[in-house]
PDB file of C-alpha atoms and ligand atoms in Angstrom:
ATOM      1  CA  MET W  24      31.397 -23.875 -10.730  1.00  0.00           C
ATOM      2  CA  GLU W  25      29.417 -22.618 -13.718  1.00  0.00           C
ATOM      3  CA  LYS W  26      26.248 -20.700 -12.863  1.00  0.00           C
ATOM      4  CA  GLU W  27      23.841 -23.432 -14.209  1.00  0.00           C
ATOM      5  CA  GLN W  28      25.650 -26.010 -12.115  1.00  0.00           C
ATOM      6  CA  LEU W  29      25.579 -23.666  -9.029  1.00  0.00           C
ATOM      7  CA  ILE W  30      21.954 -23.269  -9.392  1.00  0.00           C
ATOM      8  CA  ALA W  31      21.329 -27.030  -9.792  1.00  0.00           C
ATOM      9  CA  GLU W  32      23.367 -27.665  -6.629  1.00  0.00           C
ATOM     10  CA  ILE W  33      21.390 -24.899  -4.709  1.00  0.00           C
ATOM     11  CA  GLU W  34      18.099 -26.608  -5.789  1.00  0.00           C
ATOM     12  CA  ARG W  35      19.333 -30.025  -4.742  1.00  0.00           C
ATOM     13  CA  LEU W  36      20.602 -28.844  -1.417  1.00  0.00           C
ATOM     14  CA  LYS W  37      17.399 -26.958  -0.663  1.00  0.00           C
ATOM     15  CA  GLU W  38      15.472 -30.124  -0.987  1.00  0.00           C
ATOM     16  CA  GLU W  39      17.976 -32.051   1.051  1.00  0.00           C
ATOM     17  CA  ARG W  40      17.841 -29.483   3.834  1.00  0.00           C
ATOM     18  CA  ASN W  41      14.185 -28.566   3.426  1.00  0.00           C
ATOM     19  CA  ALA W  42      15.251 -25.065   3.037  1.00  0.00           C
ATOM     20  CA  ILE W  43      13.677 -22.035   1.464  1.00  0.00           C
ATOM     21  CA  ILE W  44      15.401 -18.908   0.046  1.00  0.00           C
ATOM     22  CA  MET W  45      14.051 -15.508   1.070  1.00  0.00           C
ATOM     23  CA  ALA W  46      15.594 -12.394  -0.656  1.00  0.00           C
ATOM     24  CA  HIS W  47      15.211  -8.718  -0.408  1.00  0.00           C
ATOM     25  CA  ASN W  48      14.284  -6.521  -3.628  1.00  0.00           C
ATOM     26  CA  TYR W  49      17.819  -5.214  -3.620  1.00  0.00           C
ATOM     27  CA  GLN W  50      19.533  -8.448  -4.236  1.00  0.00           C
ATOM     28  CA  LEU W  51      21.631  -9.250  -7.294  1.00  0.00           C
ATOM     29  CA  PRO W  52      19.458 -10.261 -10.301  1.00  0.00           C
ATOM     30  CA  GLU W  53      20.756 -13.899 -10.181  1.00  0.00           C
ATOM     31  CA  VAL W  54      19.836 -14.092  -6.570  1.00  0.00           C
ATOM     32  CA  GLN W  55      16.372 -12.690  -7.136  1.00  0.00           C
ATOM     33  CA  ASP W  56      15.851 -15.282  -9.897  1.00  0.00           C
ATOM     34  CA  ILE W  57      16.388 -18.327  -7.468  1.00  0.00           C
ATOM     35  CA  ALA W  58      14.574 -16.861  -4.452  1.00  0.00           C
ATOM     36  CA  ASP W  59      11.465 -18.695  -3.263  1.00  0.00           C
ATOM     37  CA  PHE W  60      10.235 -15.440  -1.783  1.00  0.00           C
ATOM     38  CA  LEU W  61      11.175 -11.845  -2.554  1.00  0.00           C
ATOM     39  CA  GLY W  62       9.877  -8.803  -0.775  1.00  0.00           C
ATOM     40  CA  ASP W  63      10.452  -5.666   1.241  1.00  0.00           C
ATOM     41  CA  SER W  64      11.392  -5.604   4.944  1.00  0.00           C
ATOM     42  CA  LEU W  65       7.643  -5.865   6.013  1.00  0.00           C
ATOM     43  CA  GLU W  66       6.674  -8.612   3.527  1.00  0.00           C
ATOM     44  CA  LEU W  67       9.717 -10.573   4.515  1.00  0.00           C
ATOM     45  CA  ALA W  68       8.917 -10.309   8.174  1.00  0.00           C
ATOM     46  CA  ARG W  69       5.374 -11.422   7.539  1.00  0.00           C
ATOM     47  CA  LYS W  70       6.388 -14.312   5.526  1.00  0.00           C
ATOM     48  CA  ALA W  71       8.997 -15.329   8.055  1.00  0.00           C
ATOM     49  CA  VAL W  72       6.130 -16.263  10.504  1.00  0.00           C
ATOM     50  CA  LYS W  73       4.393 -18.506   7.924  1.00  0.00           C
ATOM     51  CA  VAL W  74       7.495 -20.520   6.839  1.00  0.00           C
ATOM     52  CA  ASP W  75       7.161 -24.304   7.233  1.00  0.00           C
ATOM     53  CA  ALA W  76      10.595 -25.217   6.110  1.00  0.00           C
ATOM     54  CA  ASP W  77      13.344 -26.179   8.572  1.00  0.00           C
ATOM     55  CA  VAL W  78      15.969 -23.943   7.214  1.00  0.00           C
ATOM     56  CA  ILE W  79      15.605 -20.276   5.882  1.00  0.00           C
ATOM     57  CA  VAL W  80      18.524 -18.916   3.918  1.00  0.00           C
ATOM     58  CA  PHE W  81      18.308 -15.240   3.976  1.00  0.00           C
ATOM     59  CA  ALA W  82      19.518 -13.284   1.129  1.00  0.00           C
ATOM     60  CA  GLY W  83      19.399  -9.757   2.564  1.00  0.00           C
ATOM     61  CA  VAL W  84      21.328  -7.937   5.172  1.00  0.00           C
ATOM     62  CA  ASP W  85      21.870  -9.134   8.814  1.00  0.00           C
ATOM     63  CA  PHE W  86      19.106  -7.297  10.567  1.00  0.00           C
ATOM     64  CA  MET W  87      16.551  -8.877   8.199  1.00  0.00           C
ATOM     65  CA  ALA W  88      17.961 -12.441   8.975  1.00  0.00           C
ATOM     66  CA  GLU W  89      17.866 -11.533  12.705  1.00  0.00           C
ATOM     67  CA  THR W  90      14.238 -10.598  12.357  1.00  0.00           C
ATOM     68  CA  ALA W  91      13.457 -14.015  10.765  1.00  0.00           C
ATOM     69  CA  LYS W  92      15.450 -15.763  13.507  1.00  0.00           C
ATOM     70  CA  ILE W  93      13.621 -13.873  16.290  1.00  0.00           C
ATOM     71  CA  LEU W  94      10.212 -14.816  14.819  1.00  0.00           C
ATOM     72  CA  ASN W  95      11.392 -18.472  14.311  1.00  0.00           C
ATOM     73  CA  PRO W  96      13.587 -19.407  17.264  1.00  0.00           C
ATOM     74  CA  GLU W  97      13.299 -23.120  16.497  1.00  0.00           C
ATOM     75  CA  LYS W  98      14.331 -22.795  12.878  1.00  0.00           C
ATOM     76  CA  THR W  99      17.869 -22.501  11.349  1.00  0.00           C
ATOM     77  CA  VAL W 100      18.372 -19.133   9.739  1.00  0.00           C
ATOM     78  CA  LEU W 101      21.471 -18.837   7.567  1.00  0.00           C
ATOM     79  CA  LEU W 102      23.198 -15.578   6.325  1.00  0.00           C
ATOM     80  CA  PRO W 103      25.292 -16.470   3.291  1.00  0.00           C
ATOM     81  CA  THR W 104      27.976 -14.014   4.103  1.00  0.00           C
ATOM     82  CA  ARG W 105      28.804 -12.045   7.172  1.00  0.00           C
ATOM     83  CA  ARG W 106      29.698  -8.971   4.968  1.00  0.00           C
ATOM     84  CA  ALA W 107      25.901  -8.591   4.331  1.00  0.00           C
ATOM     85  CA  THR W 108      25.314  -5.809   6.897  1.00  0.00           C
ATOM     86  CA  CYS W 109      23.423  -2.530   6.827  1.00  0.00           C
ATOM     87  CA  ALA W 110      25.431   0.513   7.465  1.00  0.00           C
ATOM     88  CA  MET W 111      22.423   2.402   8.769  1.00  0.00           C
ATOM     89  CA  ALA W 112      21.323  -0.191  11.272  1.00  0.00           C
ATOM     90  CA  ASN W 113      24.907  -0.123  12.701  1.00  0.00           C
ATOM     91  CA  MET W 114      24.766   3.520  13.578  1.00  0.00           C
ATOM     92  CA  LEU W 115      22.186   3.098  16.334  1.00  0.00           C
ATOM     93  CA  LYS W 116      23.603   2.041  19.833  1.00  0.00           C
ATOM     94  CA  VAL W 117      21.671   1.336  22.947  1.00  0.00           C
ATOM     95  CA  GLU W 118      23.232   4.281  24.533  1.00  0.00           C
ATOM     96  CA  HIS W 119      21.592   6.649  21.962  1.00  0.00           C
ATOM     97  CA  ILE W 120      18.104   5.352  23.052  1.00  0.00           C
ATOM     98  CA  LEU W 121      18.802   5.487  26.761  1.00  0.00           C
ATOM     99  CA  LYS W 122      19.849   9.178  26.513  1.00  0.00           C
ATOM    100  CA  ALA W 123      16.777  10.025  24.549  1.00  0.00           C
ATOM    101  CA  LYS W 124      14.605   8.095  27.050  1.00  0.00           C
ATOM    102  CA  GLU W 125      16.269  10.252  29.875  1.00  0.00           C
ATOM    103  CA  GLN W 126      15.012  13.444  28.207  1.00  0.00           C
ATOM    104  CA  TYR W 127      11.624  12.003  27.013  1.00  0.00           C
ATOM    105  CA  PRO W 128      10.793   9.236  29.669  1.00  0.00           C
ATOM    106  CA  ASP W 129       7.107   9.122  28.392  1.00  0.00           C
ATOM    107  CA  ALA W 130       7.833   8.913  24.626  1.00  0.00           C
ATOM    108  CA  PRO W 131       7.513   5.462  23.112  1.00  0.00           C
ATOM    109  CA  VAL W 132      10.536   4.044  21.427  1.00  0.00           C
ATOM    110  CA  VAL W 133       9.753   3.417  17.712  1.00  0.00           C
ATOM    111  CA  LEU W 134      12.665   1.561  15.731  1.00  0.00           C
ATOM    112  CA  TYR W 135      12.908   1.011  12.108  1.00  0.00           C
ATOM    113  CA  VAL W 136      13.531  -2.759  11.428  1.00  0.00           C
ATOM    114  CA  ASN W 137      16.918  -1.577  10.057  1.00  0.00           C
ATOM    115  CA  SER W 138      18.444  -1.917  13.587  1.00  0.00           C
ATOM    116  CA  SER W 139      20.242  -4.378  15.610  1.00  0.00           C
ATOM    117  CA  ALA W 140      18.343  -7.087  17.735  1.00  0.00           C
ATOM    118  CA  GLU W 141      20.077  -5.557  20.754  1.00  0.00           C
ATOM    119  CA  THR W 142      18.530  -2.160  20.257  1.00  0.00           C
ATOM    120  CA  LYS W 143      15.266  -3.625  19.234  1.00  0.00           C
ATOM    121  CA  ALA W 144      15.061  -5.114  22.675  1.00  0.00           C
ATOM    122  CA  TYR W 145      14.617  -1.483  23.771  1.00  0.00           C
ATOM    123  CA  ALA W 146      11.787  -0.665  21.418  1.00  0.00           C
ATOM    124  CA  ASP W 147       8.158  -0.462  22.111  1.00  0.00           C
ATOM    125  CA  VAL W 148       7.261  -1.156  18.432  1.00  0.00           C
ATOM    126  CA  THR W 149       9.284  -1.644  15.246  1.00  0.00           C
ATOM    127  CA  VAL W 150       8.308  -0.237  11.917  1.00  0.00           C
ATOM    128  CA  THR W 151       9.322  -0.505   8.336  1.00  0.00           C
ATOM    129  CA  SER W 152       9.242   2.043   5.649  1.00  0.00           C
ATOM    130  CA  ALA W 153       5.783   0.598   4.560  1.00  0.00           C
ATOM    131  CA  ASN W 154       3.986   1.078   7.819  1.00  0.00           C
ATOM    132  CA  ALA W 155       5.978   3.717   9.931  1.00  0.00           C
ATOM    133  CA  ALA W 156       3.544   6.714   9.561  1.00  0.00           C
ATOM    134  CA  LYS W 157       0.540   4.411   9.992  1.00  0.00           C
ATOM    135  CA  ILE W 158       1.872   2.937  13.253  1.00  0.00           C
ATOM    136  CA  VAL W 159       3.152   6.115  14.654  1.00  0.00           C
ATOM    137  CA  ALA W 160      -0.266   7.843  14.097  1.00  0.00           C
ATOM    138  CA  LYS W 161      -1.862   5.147  15.966  1.00  0.00           C
ATOM    139  CA  LEU W 162       0.395   5.407  19.018  1.00  0.00           C
ATOM    140  CA  ASP W 163      -1.149   7.270  22.083  1.00  0.00           C
ATOM    141  CA  SER W 164       1.611   9.904  22.417  1.00  0.00           C
ATOM    142  CA  ASP W 165       2.425  13.105  20.348  1.00  0.00           C
ATOM    143  CA  VAL W 166       6.133  12.589  20.789  1.00  0.00           C
ATOM    144  CA  VAL W 167       7.989   9.544  19.734  1.00  0.00           C
ATOM    145  CA  ILE W 168      11.809   8.538  19.859  1.00  0.00           C
ATOM    146  CA  PHE W 169      12.566   7.289  16.465  1.00  0.00           C
ATOM    147  CA  GLY W 170      15.534   5.687  14.888  1.00  0.00           C
ATOM    148  CA  PRO W 171      17.956   5.102  13.246  1.00  0.00           C
ATOM    149  CA  ASP W 172      16.856   6.764   9.895  1.00  0.00           C
ATOM    150  CA  ARG W 173      16.522  10.452  10.332  1.00  0.00           C
ATOM    151  CA  ASN W 174      14.802  10.924   6.898  1.00  0.00           C
ATOM    152  CA  LEU W 175      12.136   8.300   7.579  1.00  0.00           C
ATOM    153  CA  GLY W 176      11.691   9.967  11.012  1.00  0.00           C
ATOM    154  CA  SER W 177      11.032  13.362   9.384  1.00  0.00           C
ATOM    155  CA  TYR W 178       8.774  11.870   6.765  1.00  0.00           C
ATOM    156  CA  VAL W 179       6.707  10.261   9.711  1.00  0.00           C
ATOM    157  CA  ALA W 180       6.644  13.725  11.488  1.00  0.00           C
ATOM    158  CA  ARG W 181       5.371  15.421   8.355  1.00  0.00           C
ATOM    159  CA  VAL W 182       2.646  12.778   7.811  1.00  0.00           C
ATOM    160  CA  THR W 183       1.360  12.320  11.360  1.00  0.00           C
ATOM    161  CA  GLY W 184       2.094  15.919  12.707  1.00  0.00           C
ATOM    162  CA  LYS W 185       3.870  14.303  15.630  1.00  0.00           C
ATOM    163  CA  LYS W 186       7.259  15.405  17.204  1.00  0.00           C
ATOM    164  CA  VAL W 187      10.032  12.956  16.391  1.00  0.00           C
ATOM    165  CA  ILE W 188      13.069  12.685  18.448  1.00  0.00           C
ATOM    166  CA  PRO W 189      15.939  11.183  16.251  1.00  0.00           C
ATOM    167  CA  VAL W 190      18.175   8.637  17.597  1.00  0.00           C
ATOM    168  CA  PRO W 191      21.118   8.734  16.724  1.00  0.00           C
ATOM    169  CA  PRO W 192      20.963  12.462  15.680  1.00  0.00           C
ATOM    170  CA  ASP W 193      22.065  11.926  12.097  1.00  0.00           C
ATOM    171  CA  GLY W 194      21.222   8.220  11.383  1.00  0.00           C
ATOM    172  CA  HIS W 195      20.995   7.643   7.590  1.00  0.00           C
ATOM    173  CA  CYS W 196      21.451   5.356   4.581  1.00  0.00           C
ATOM    174  CA  TYR W 197      24.400   6.279   2.333  1.00  0.00           C
ATOM    175  CA  VAL W 198      22.849   4.764  -0.545  1.00  0.00           C
ATOM    176  CA  HIS W 199      19.661   7.027  -0.451  1.00  0.00           C
ATOM    177  CA  ARG W 200      21.687  10.151   0.757  1.00  0.00           C
ATOM    178  CA  LYS W 201      23.197  10.076  -2.782  1.00  0.00           C
ATOM    179  CA  PHE W 202      20.055  11.299  -4.328  1.00  0.00           C
ATOM    180  CA  THR W 203      19.927  15.000  -4.752  1.00  0.00           C
ATOM    181  CA  VAL W 204      17.651  17.738  -6.161  1.00  0.00           C
ATOM    182  CA  GLN W 205      19.769  17.826  -9.302  1.00  0.00           C
ATOM    183  CA  ASP W 206      18.990  14.104  -9.772  1.00  0.00           C
ATOM    184  CA  VAL W 207      15.320  14.930  -9.704  1.00  0.00           C
ATOM    185  CA  GLU W 208      15.805  17.973 -12.005  1.00  0.00           C
ATOM    186  CA  ARG W 209      17.833  15.743 -14.434  1.00  0.00           C
ATOM    187  CA  ALA W 210      15.352  12.990 -14.357  1.00  0.00           C
ATOM    188  CA  ARG W 211      12.471  15.358 -15.133  1.00  0.00           C
ATOM    189  CA  LYS W 212      14.216  16.690 -18.094  1.00  0.00           C
ATOM    190  CA  LEU W 213      15.510  13.275 -19.435  1.00  0.00           C
ATOM    191  CA  TYR W 214      12.025  11.550 -18.922  1.00  0.00           C
ATOM    192  CA  PRO W 215       9.351  14.257 -19.126  1.00  0.00           C
ATOM    193  CA  ASN W 216       6.561  11.673 -19.259  1.00  0.00           C
ATOM    194  CA  ALA W 217       7.844   9.770 -16.216  1.00  0.00           C
ATOM    195  CA  ARG W 218       6.576   9.963 -12.677  1.00  0.00           C
ATOM    196  CA  LEU W 219       9.136   9.669  -9.676  1.00  0.00           C
ATOM    197  CA  MET W 220       8.851   6.897  -7.067  1.00  0.00           C
ATOM    198  CA  VAL W 221      11.090   7.825  -4.039  1.00  0.00           C
ATOM    199  CA  HIS W 222      12.070   5.729  -1.019  1.00  0.00           C
ATOM    200  CA  PRO W 223      11.380   7.596   2.284  1.00  0.00           C
ATOM    201  CA  GLU W 224      15.079   7.085   3.232  1.00  0.00           C
ATOM    202  CA  CYS W 225      15.919   9.821   0.744  1.00  0.00           C
ATOM    203  CA  GLU W 226      16.575  13.372   1.838  1.00  0.00           C
ATOM    204  CA  PRO W 227      13.400  15.506   2.596  1.00  0.00           C
ATOM    205  CA  GLU W 228      14.093  17.859  -0.329  1.00  0.00           C
ATOM    206  CA  VAL W 229      14.118  14.937  -2.690  1.00  0.00           C
ATOM    207  CA  GLN W 230      10.897  13.544  -1.107  1.00  0.00           C
ATOM    208  CA  GLU W 231       9.211  16.889  -1.524  1.00  0.00           C
ATOM    209  CA  MET W 232       9.727  16.682  -5.412  1.00  0.00           C
ATOM    210  CA  ALA W 233       8.490  12.999  -5.629  1.00  0.00           C
ATOM    211  CA  ASP W 234       5.190  11.778  -7.281  1.00  0.00           C
ATOM    212  CA  ILE W 235       5.086   9.015  -4.618  1.00  0.00           C
ATOM    213  CA  ILE W 236       6.981   8.333  -1.467  1.00  0.00           C
ATOM    214  CA  VAL W 237       6.937   4.528  -0.812  1.00  0.00           C
ATOM    215  CA  SER W 238       8.793   1.365   0.450  1.00  0.00           C
ATOM    216  CA  THR W 239      10.151  -0.989  -2.085  1.00  0.00           C
ATOM    217  CA  GLY W 240       6.919  -3.128  -1.680  1.00  0.00           C
ATOM    218  CA  GLY W 241       4.920   0.073  -2.202  1.00  0.00           C
ATOM    219  CA  MET W 242       6.954   0.705  -5.450  1.00  0.00           C
ATOM    220  CA  ILE W 243       5.687  -2.794  -6.726  1.00  0.00           C
ATOM    221  CA  ARG W 244       2.145  -2.069  -5.696  1.00  0.00           C
ATOM    222  CA  HIS W 245       1.991   1.529  -7.335  1.00  0.00           C
ATOM    223  CA  ALA W 246       3.961   0.861 -10.474  1.00  0.00           C
ATOM    224  CA  PRO W 247       0.934  -0.156 -12.656  1.00  0.00           C
ATOM    225  CA  GLU W 248      -0.578   3.140 -12.083  1.00  0.00           C
ATOM    226  CA  TRP W 249       1.673   4.689 -14.738  1.00  0.00           C
ATOM    227  CA  ASN W 250       3.647   3.639 -17.771  1.00  0.00           C
ATOM    228  CA  GLU W 251       6.986   5.179 -16.998  1.00  0.00           C
ATOM    229  CA  TRP W 252       8.853   5.634 -13.709  1.00  0.00           C
ATOM    230  CA  VAL W 253      12.230   7.000 -12.440  1.00  0.00           C
ATOM    231  CA  VAL W 254      13.129   4.924  -9.390  1.00  0.00           C
ATOM    232  CA  PHE W 255      14.939   6.712  -6.495  1.00  0.00           C
ATOM    233  CA  THR W 256      16.171   3.749  -4.426  1.00  0.00           C
ATOM    234  CA  GLU W 257      18.814   1.049  -4.614  1.00  0.00           C
ATOM    235  CA  ARG W 258      19.706   0.249  -8.383  1.00  0.00           C
ATOM    236  CA  GLU W 259      18.473  -3.423  -8.339  1.00  0.00           C
ATOM    237  CA  MET W 260      14.864  -2.338  -7.676  1.00  0.00           C
ATOM    238  CA  VAL W 261      14.714  -1.474 -11.355  1.00  0.00           C
ATOM    239  CA  TYR W 262      15.431  -5.066 -12.252  1.00  0.00           C
ATOM    240  CA  ARG W 263      12.819  -6.228  -9.823  1.00  0.00           C
ATOM    241  CA  LEU W 264      10.127  -3.969 -11.294  1.00  0.00           C
ATOM    242  CA  GLN W 265      11.020  -4.608 -14.847  1.00  0.00           C
ATOM    243  CA  ARG W 266      10.825  -8.329 -14.472  1.00  0.00           C
ATOM    244  CA  LEU W 267       7.378  -7.966 -12.918  1.00  0.00           C
ATOM    245  CA  TYR W 268       6.051  -5.476 -15.404  1.00  0.00           C
ATOM    246  CA  PRO W 269       7.864  -5.784 -18.791  1.00  0.00           C
ATOM    247  CA  GLU W 270       5.361  -3.270 -20.367  1.00  0.00           C
ATOM    248  CA  ILE W 271       6.301  -0.438 -17.922  1.00  0.00           C
ATOM    249  CA  LYS W 272       9.356   1.707 -18.360  1.00  0.00           C
ATOM    250  CA  PHE W 273      11.584   2.013 -15.362  1.00  0.00           C
ATOM    251  CA  HIS W 274      14.762   4.211 -15.105  1.00  0.00           C
ATOM    252  CA  PRO W 275      17.292   4.122 -12.213  1.00  0.00           C
ATOM    253  CA  ALA W 276      17.702   7.641 -10.878  1.00  0.00           C
ATOM    254  CA  ARG W 277      21.375   6.969 -10.261  1.00  0.00           C
ATOM    255  CA  GLU W 278      23.376   3.840 -11.515  1.00  0.00           C
ATOM    256  CA  ASP W 279      25.715   4.217  -8.427  1.00  0.00           C
ATOM    257  CA  ALA W 280      23.015   3.772  -5.882  1.00  0.00           C
ATOM    258  CA  VAL W 281      24.380   0.521  -4.786  1.00  0.00           C
ATOM    259  CA  CYS W 282      24.106  -1.154  -1.269  1.00  0.00           C
ATOM    260  CA  VAL W 283      27.315  -2.958  -0.571  1.00  0.00           C
ATOM    261  CA  GLY W 284      25.926  -5.088   2.026  1.00  0.00           C
ATOM    262  CA  MET W 285      23.125  -6.424  -0.131  1.00  0.00           C
ATOM    263  CA  LYS W 286      25.468  -6.880  -2.908  1.00  0.00           C
ATOM    264  CA  ALA W 287      27.847  -8.950  -0.848  1.00  0.00           C
ATOM    265  CA  ILE W 288      25.779 -12.141  -1.329  1.00  0.00           C
ATOM    266  CA  THR W 289      26.395 -14.105  -4.596  1.00  0.00           C
ATOM    267  CA  LEU W 290      25.074 -17.530  -5.846  1.00  0.00           C
ATOM    268  CA  SER W 291      28.370 -19.045  -4.549  1.00  0.00           C
ATOM    269  CA  HIS W 292      27.671 -17.845  -0.981  1.00  0.00           C
ATOM    270  CA  ILE W 293      24.176 -19.259  -1.213  1.00  0.00           C
ATOM    271  CA  TYR W 294      25.513 -22.643  -2.254  1.00  0.00           C
ATOM    272  CA  GLU W 295      28.120 -22.776   0.287  1.00  0.00           C
ATOM    273  CA  SER W 296      25.787 -21.601   2.946  1.00  0.00           C
ATOM    274  CA  LEU W 297      23.401 -24.514   2.211  1.00  0.00           C
ATOM    275  CA  ARG W 298      26.266 -27.027   1.783  1.00  0.00           C
ATOM    276  CA  ASP W 299      28.023 -26.081   5.177  1.00  0.00           C
ATOM    277  CA  MET W 300      24.952 -24.780   6.991  1.00  0.00           C
ATOM    278  CA  LYS W 301      26.675 -21.328   7.602  1.00  0.00           C
ATOM    279  CA  TYR W 302      26.446 -18.693   8.819  1.00  0.00           C
ATOM    280  CA  ARG W 303      23.946 -19.440  11.522  1.00  0.00           C
ATOM    281  CA  VAL W 304      22.095 -16.478  12.912  1.00  0.00           C
ATOM    282  CA  GLU W 305      21.914 -16.672  16.667  1.00  0.00           C
ATOM    283  CA  VAL W 306      20.134 -14.124  18.887  1.00  0.00           C
ATOM    284  CA  PRO W 307      20.478 -14.622  22.648  1.00  0.00           C
ATOM    285  CA  GLU W 308      16.950 -15.453  24.171  1.00  0.00           C
ATOM    286  CA  VAL W 309      16.930 -12.554  26.598  1.00  0.00           C
ATOM    287  CA  ILE W 310      17.356 -10.123  23.676  1.00  0.00           C
ATOM    288  CA  ALA W 311      15.096 -12.098  21.302  1.00  0.00           C
ATOM    289  CA  GLN W 312      12.184 -12.138  23.812  1.00  0.00           C
ATOM    290  CA  LYS W 313      12.070  -8.415  24.057  1.00  0.00           C
ATOM    291  CA  ALA W 314      12.661  -7.653  20.471  1.00  0.00           C
ATOM    292  CA  ARG W 315      10.016 -10.212  19.479  1.00  0.00           C
ATOM    293  CA  LYS W 316       7.427  -8.219  21.418  1.00  0.00           C
ATOM    294  CA  ALA W 317       8.307  -5.074  19.392  1.00  0.00           C
ATOM    295  CA  ILE W 318       8.132  -6.830  15.970  1.00  0.00           C
ATOM    296  CA  GLU W 319       5.002  -8.724  16.880  1.00  0.00           C
ATOM    297  CA  LYS W 320       3.453  -5.284  17.902  1.00  0.00           C
ATOM    298  CA  MET W 321       4.455  -4.084  14.449  1.00  0.00           C
ATOM    299  CA  LEU W 322       2.791  -7.057  12.737  1.00  0.00           C
ATOM    300  CA  GLU W 323      -0.458  -6.630  14.824  1.00  0.00           C
ATOM    301  CA  MET W 324      -0.594  -2.886  14.088  1.00  0.00           C
ATOM    302  CA  SER W 325      -0.017  -2.828  10.358  1.00  0.00           C
TER     303      SER W 325
HETATM  304  P1  13P L 619      12.232  -1.670   2.241  1.00  0.00           P
HETATM  305  O1  13P L 619      11.509  -2.218   3.477  1.00  0.00           O
HETATM  306  O2  13P L 619      11.383  -0.438   1.551  1.00  0.00           O
HETATM  307  O3  13P L 619      12.430  -2.819   1.254  1.00  0.00           O
HETATM  308  O4  13P L 619      13.426  -1.040   2.632  1.00  0.00           O
HETATM  309  C1  13P L 619      14.612  -1.855   3.104  1.00  0.00           C
HETATM  310  C2  13P L 619      15.787  -0.987   3.051  1.00  0.00           C
HETATM  311  O5  13P L 619      16.822  -1.460   3.666  1.00  0.00           O
HETATM  312  C3  13P L 619      15.779   0.226   2.362  1.00  0.00           C
HETATM  313  O6  13P L 619      17.113   0.716   2.238  1.00  0.00           O
HETATM  314 FE1  SF4 L 620      20.794  -0.463   4.997  1.00  0.00          FE
HETATM  315 FE2  SF4 L 620      20.830   1.539   3.107  1.00  0.00          FE
HETATM  316 FE3  SF4 L 620      21.523  -0.820   2.350  1.00  0.00          FE
HETATM  317 FE4  SF4 L 620      18.988  -0.358   2.985  1.00  0.00          FE
HETATM  318  S1  SF4 L 620      20.236   0.401   1.222  1.00  0.00           S
HETATM  319  S2  SF4 L 620      20.125  -2.186   3.710  1.00  0.00           S
HETATM  320  S3  SF4 L 620      19.278   1.068   4.676  1.00  0.00           S
HETATM  321  S4  SF4 L 620      22.595   0.454   3.940  1.00  0.00           S
END
């Protein structure tokens, strides 16, 4: 099917199913263009509680769709392809948390939303890159078990002065790990007027050289503060920013910073998803109940 026809079919099916399309900032440009709501992980979770459609088509990775389902158990949540998964979320297993709990029984378990529903069921509170430091600062403990992103964990430790026990020991995002000090130096040379916006999933030495360290939603909020930026996160963020602010210059720090899970979703998948009502995201209620508490605590605290 031609692109225009696909879009028309998606629009028709959306109305027929009373569906909305929620999408993350890293989605392909053509997916961003047809989304009803675009955001970072926190904005998407917040929006999920306010949705009044019957069906949510989630153009993002699986943990994001699971979060939407946990917050909307009565709604149908569709993930357009099962290949849309987060490599970092998949690194954390329940055993990692239980092992850390044995060593630090009084430490609260703080999980990045980039984690499975099963592991979230063991969390006291979830966080996103937009609110992690704020939430950990508010917790009544100087030690926290934190996972799965080690870099976000060390950022939180730096900002709050608290001790962070990482679970698993080396949880990371392969996309953000690509950025190096050499990339920062090259960006400063190539674009001497530009400021650097860096996602907290990047390595600590890259974060140290940043002008601002922010979630993808934070990048959108801070962009109008300057007229030229180099963007240290997934490549498609530049499309998102450029569309919002045509008068500001944005440069991707690396063209090869591509999240395979996010890019697995195409317009054809979204069309087939609405046509066949697939793939339905299901979270067993015993897990959902516990995970919901941790997510709701995050929404209350941020
Ligand atoms: P944000 O919440 O900043 O959008 O990050 C989500 C993510 O997966 C980053 O890799
Ligand atoms: Fe997961 Fe990294 Fe992709 Fe974000 S960019 S969804 S953390 S693999």
